[in-house]
């Protein structure tokens, strides 16, 4: 296992330490979990691009009545 030296603002470290005590864990475990959680998140730029593409597709679709779509699917599937 590697050791690293990181710099955190004093107020953030105080919040981390308070949460570590509340959870009865260690700084290392807490920060490792936070890093894993952050690394598991989608890239915010890619996510924004996907949302923009989706919004453009819906804008190109035009107006529609959702009940008509559901009714059409129900009738088609029998």
C-alpha positions as YAML, in Angstrom:
chain: A
units: angstrom
residues:
- id: 1
  name: UNK
  ca: [0.00, 0.00, 0.00]
- id: 2
  name: UNK
  ca: [1.29, 3.45, -0.92]
- id: 3
  name: UNK
  ca: [1.34, 6.47, 1.33]
- id: 4
  name: UNK
  ca: [0.70, 9.95, -0.05]
- id: 5
  name: UNK
  ca: [0.97, 13.43, 1.34]
- id: 6
  name: UNK
  ca: [-1.94, 15.70, 0.46]
- id: 7
  name: UNK
  ca: [-2.74, 19.28, 1.36]
- id: 8
  name: UNK
  ca: [-6.26, 20.18, 2.48]
- id: 9
  name: UNK
  ca: [-7.63, 23.48, 3.73]
- id: 10
  name: UNK
  ca: [-7.88, 23.49, 7.54]
- id: 11
  name: UNK
  ca: [-11.68, 23.80, 7.51]
- id: 12
  name: UNK
  ca: [-12.07, 20.83, 5.15]
- id: 13
  name: UNK
  ca: [-9.74, 18.69, 7.25]
- id: 14
  name: UNK
  ca: [-11.77, 19.61, 10.34]
- id: 15
  name: UNK
  ca: [-14.94, 18.44, 8.56]
- id: 16
  name: UNK
  ca: [-13.24, 15.21, 7.49]
- id: 17
  name: UNK
  ca: [-11.99, 14.56, 11.02]
- id: 18
  name: UNK
  ca: [-15.45, 15.20, 12.49]
- id: 19
  name: UNK
  ca: [-17.01, 12.77, 10.03]
- id: 20
  name: UNK
  ca: [-14.28, 10.20, 10.65]
- id: 21
  name: UNK
  ca: [-15.02, 10.32, 14.38]
- id: 22
  name: UNK
  ca: [-18.77, 10.10, 13.74]
- id: 23
  name: UNK
  ca: [-18.29, 7.04, 11.55]
- id: 24
  name: UNK
  ca: [-15.64, 5.46, 13.78]
- id: 25
  name: UNK
  ca: [-13.26, 5.02, 10.89]
- id: 26
  name: UNK
  ca: [-9.89, 6.41, 9.83]
- id: 27
  name: UNK
  ca: [-8.92, 9.33, 7.62]
- id: 28
  name: UNK
  ca: [-7.35, 6.88, 5.19]
- id: 29
  name: UNK
  ca: [-10.47, 4.72, 4.93]
- id: 30
  name: UNK
  ca: [-12.72, 7.76, 4.61]
- id: 31
  name: UNK
  ca: [-10.60, 9.41, 1.90]
- id: 32
  name: UNK
  ca: [-10.14, 6.11, 0.04]
- id: 33
  name: UNK
  ca: [-13.94, 5.62, -0.03]
- id: 34
  name: UNK
  ca: [-14.41, 9.21, -1.24]
- id: 35
  name: UNK
  ca: [-11.83, 8.70, -4.01]
- id: 36
  name: UNK
  ca: [-13.45, 5.41, -5.11]
- id: 37
  name: UNK
  ca: [-16.87, 7.06, -5.17]
- id: 38
  name: UNK
  ca: [-15.57, 10.01, -7.22]
- id: 39
  name: UNK
  ca: [-13.73, 7.74, -9.66]
- id: 40
  name: UNK
  ca: [-16.92, 5.74, -10.15]
- id: 41
  name: UNK
  ca: [-18.85, 8.81, -11.25]
- id: 42
  name: UNK
  ca: [-19.26, 9.63, -14.92]
- id: 43
  name: UNK
  ca: [-17.12, 12.39, -16.34]
- id: 44
  name: UNK
  ca: [-19.18, 15.59, -15.92]
- id: 45
  name: UNK
  ca: [-18.21, 16.84, -19.40]
- id: 46
  name: UNK
  ca: [-19.32, 13.56, -21.02]
- id: 47
  name: UNK
  ca: [-22.51, 13.58, -18.95]
- id: 48
  name: UNK
  ca: [-23.33, 17.16, -20.02]
- id: 49
  name: UNK
  ca: [-22.69, 16.21, -23.66]
- id: 50
  name: UNK
  ca: [-25.06, 13.23, -23.35]
- id: 51
  name: UNK
  ca: [-27.77, 15.42, -21.80]
- id: 52
  name: UNK
  ca: [-27.36, 17.98, -24.61]
- id: 53
  name: UNK
  ca: [-27.65, 15.24, -27.27]
- id: 54
  name: UNK
  ca: [-30.79, 13.92, -25.59]
- id: 55
  name: UNK
  ca: [-32.34, 17.38, -25.40]
- id: 56
  name: UNK
  ca: [-31.60, 17.95, -29.09]
- id: 57
  name: UNK
  ca: [-33.22, 14.64, -30.03]
- id: 58
  name: UNK
  ca: [-36.36, 15.51, -28.08]
- id: 59
  name: UNK
  ca: [-36.48, 18.99, -29.61]
- id: 60
  name: UNK
  ca: [-36.31, 17.43, -33.10]
- id: 61
  name: UNK
  ca: [-39.16, 15.04, -32.26]
- id: 62
  name: UNK
  ca: [-41.74, 17.78, -32.02]
- id: 63
  name: UNK
  ca: [-44.96, 17.69, -30.05]
- id: 64
  name: UNK
  ca: [-46.71, 14.40, -29.33]
- id: 65
  name: UNK
  ca: [-49.34, 13.02, -27.00]
- id: 66
  name: UNK
  ca: [-47.90, 10.28, -24.80]
- id: 67
  name: UNK
  ca: [-51.30, 8.60, -24.32]
- id: 68
  name: UNK
  ca: [-51.54, 8.12, -28.11]
- id: 69
  name: UNK
  ca: [-48.11, 6.44, -28.13]
- id: 70
  name: UNK
  ca: [-49.08, 4.10, -25.29]
- id: 71
  name: UNK
  ca: [-52.42, 3.30, -26.95]
- id: 72
  name: UNK
  ca: [-50.67, 2.61, -30.25]
- id: 73
  name: UNK
  ca: [-48.18, 0.24, -28.62]
- id: 74
  name: UNK
  ca: [-50.96, -1.53, -26.72]
- id: 75
  name: UNK
  ca: [-53.05, -1.98, -29.86]
- id: 76
  name: UNK
  ca: [-50.08, -3.09, -31.94]
- id: 77
  name: UNK
  ca: [-48.93, -5.65, -29.34]
- id: 78
  name: UNK
  ca: [-52.47, -6.85, -28.84]
...
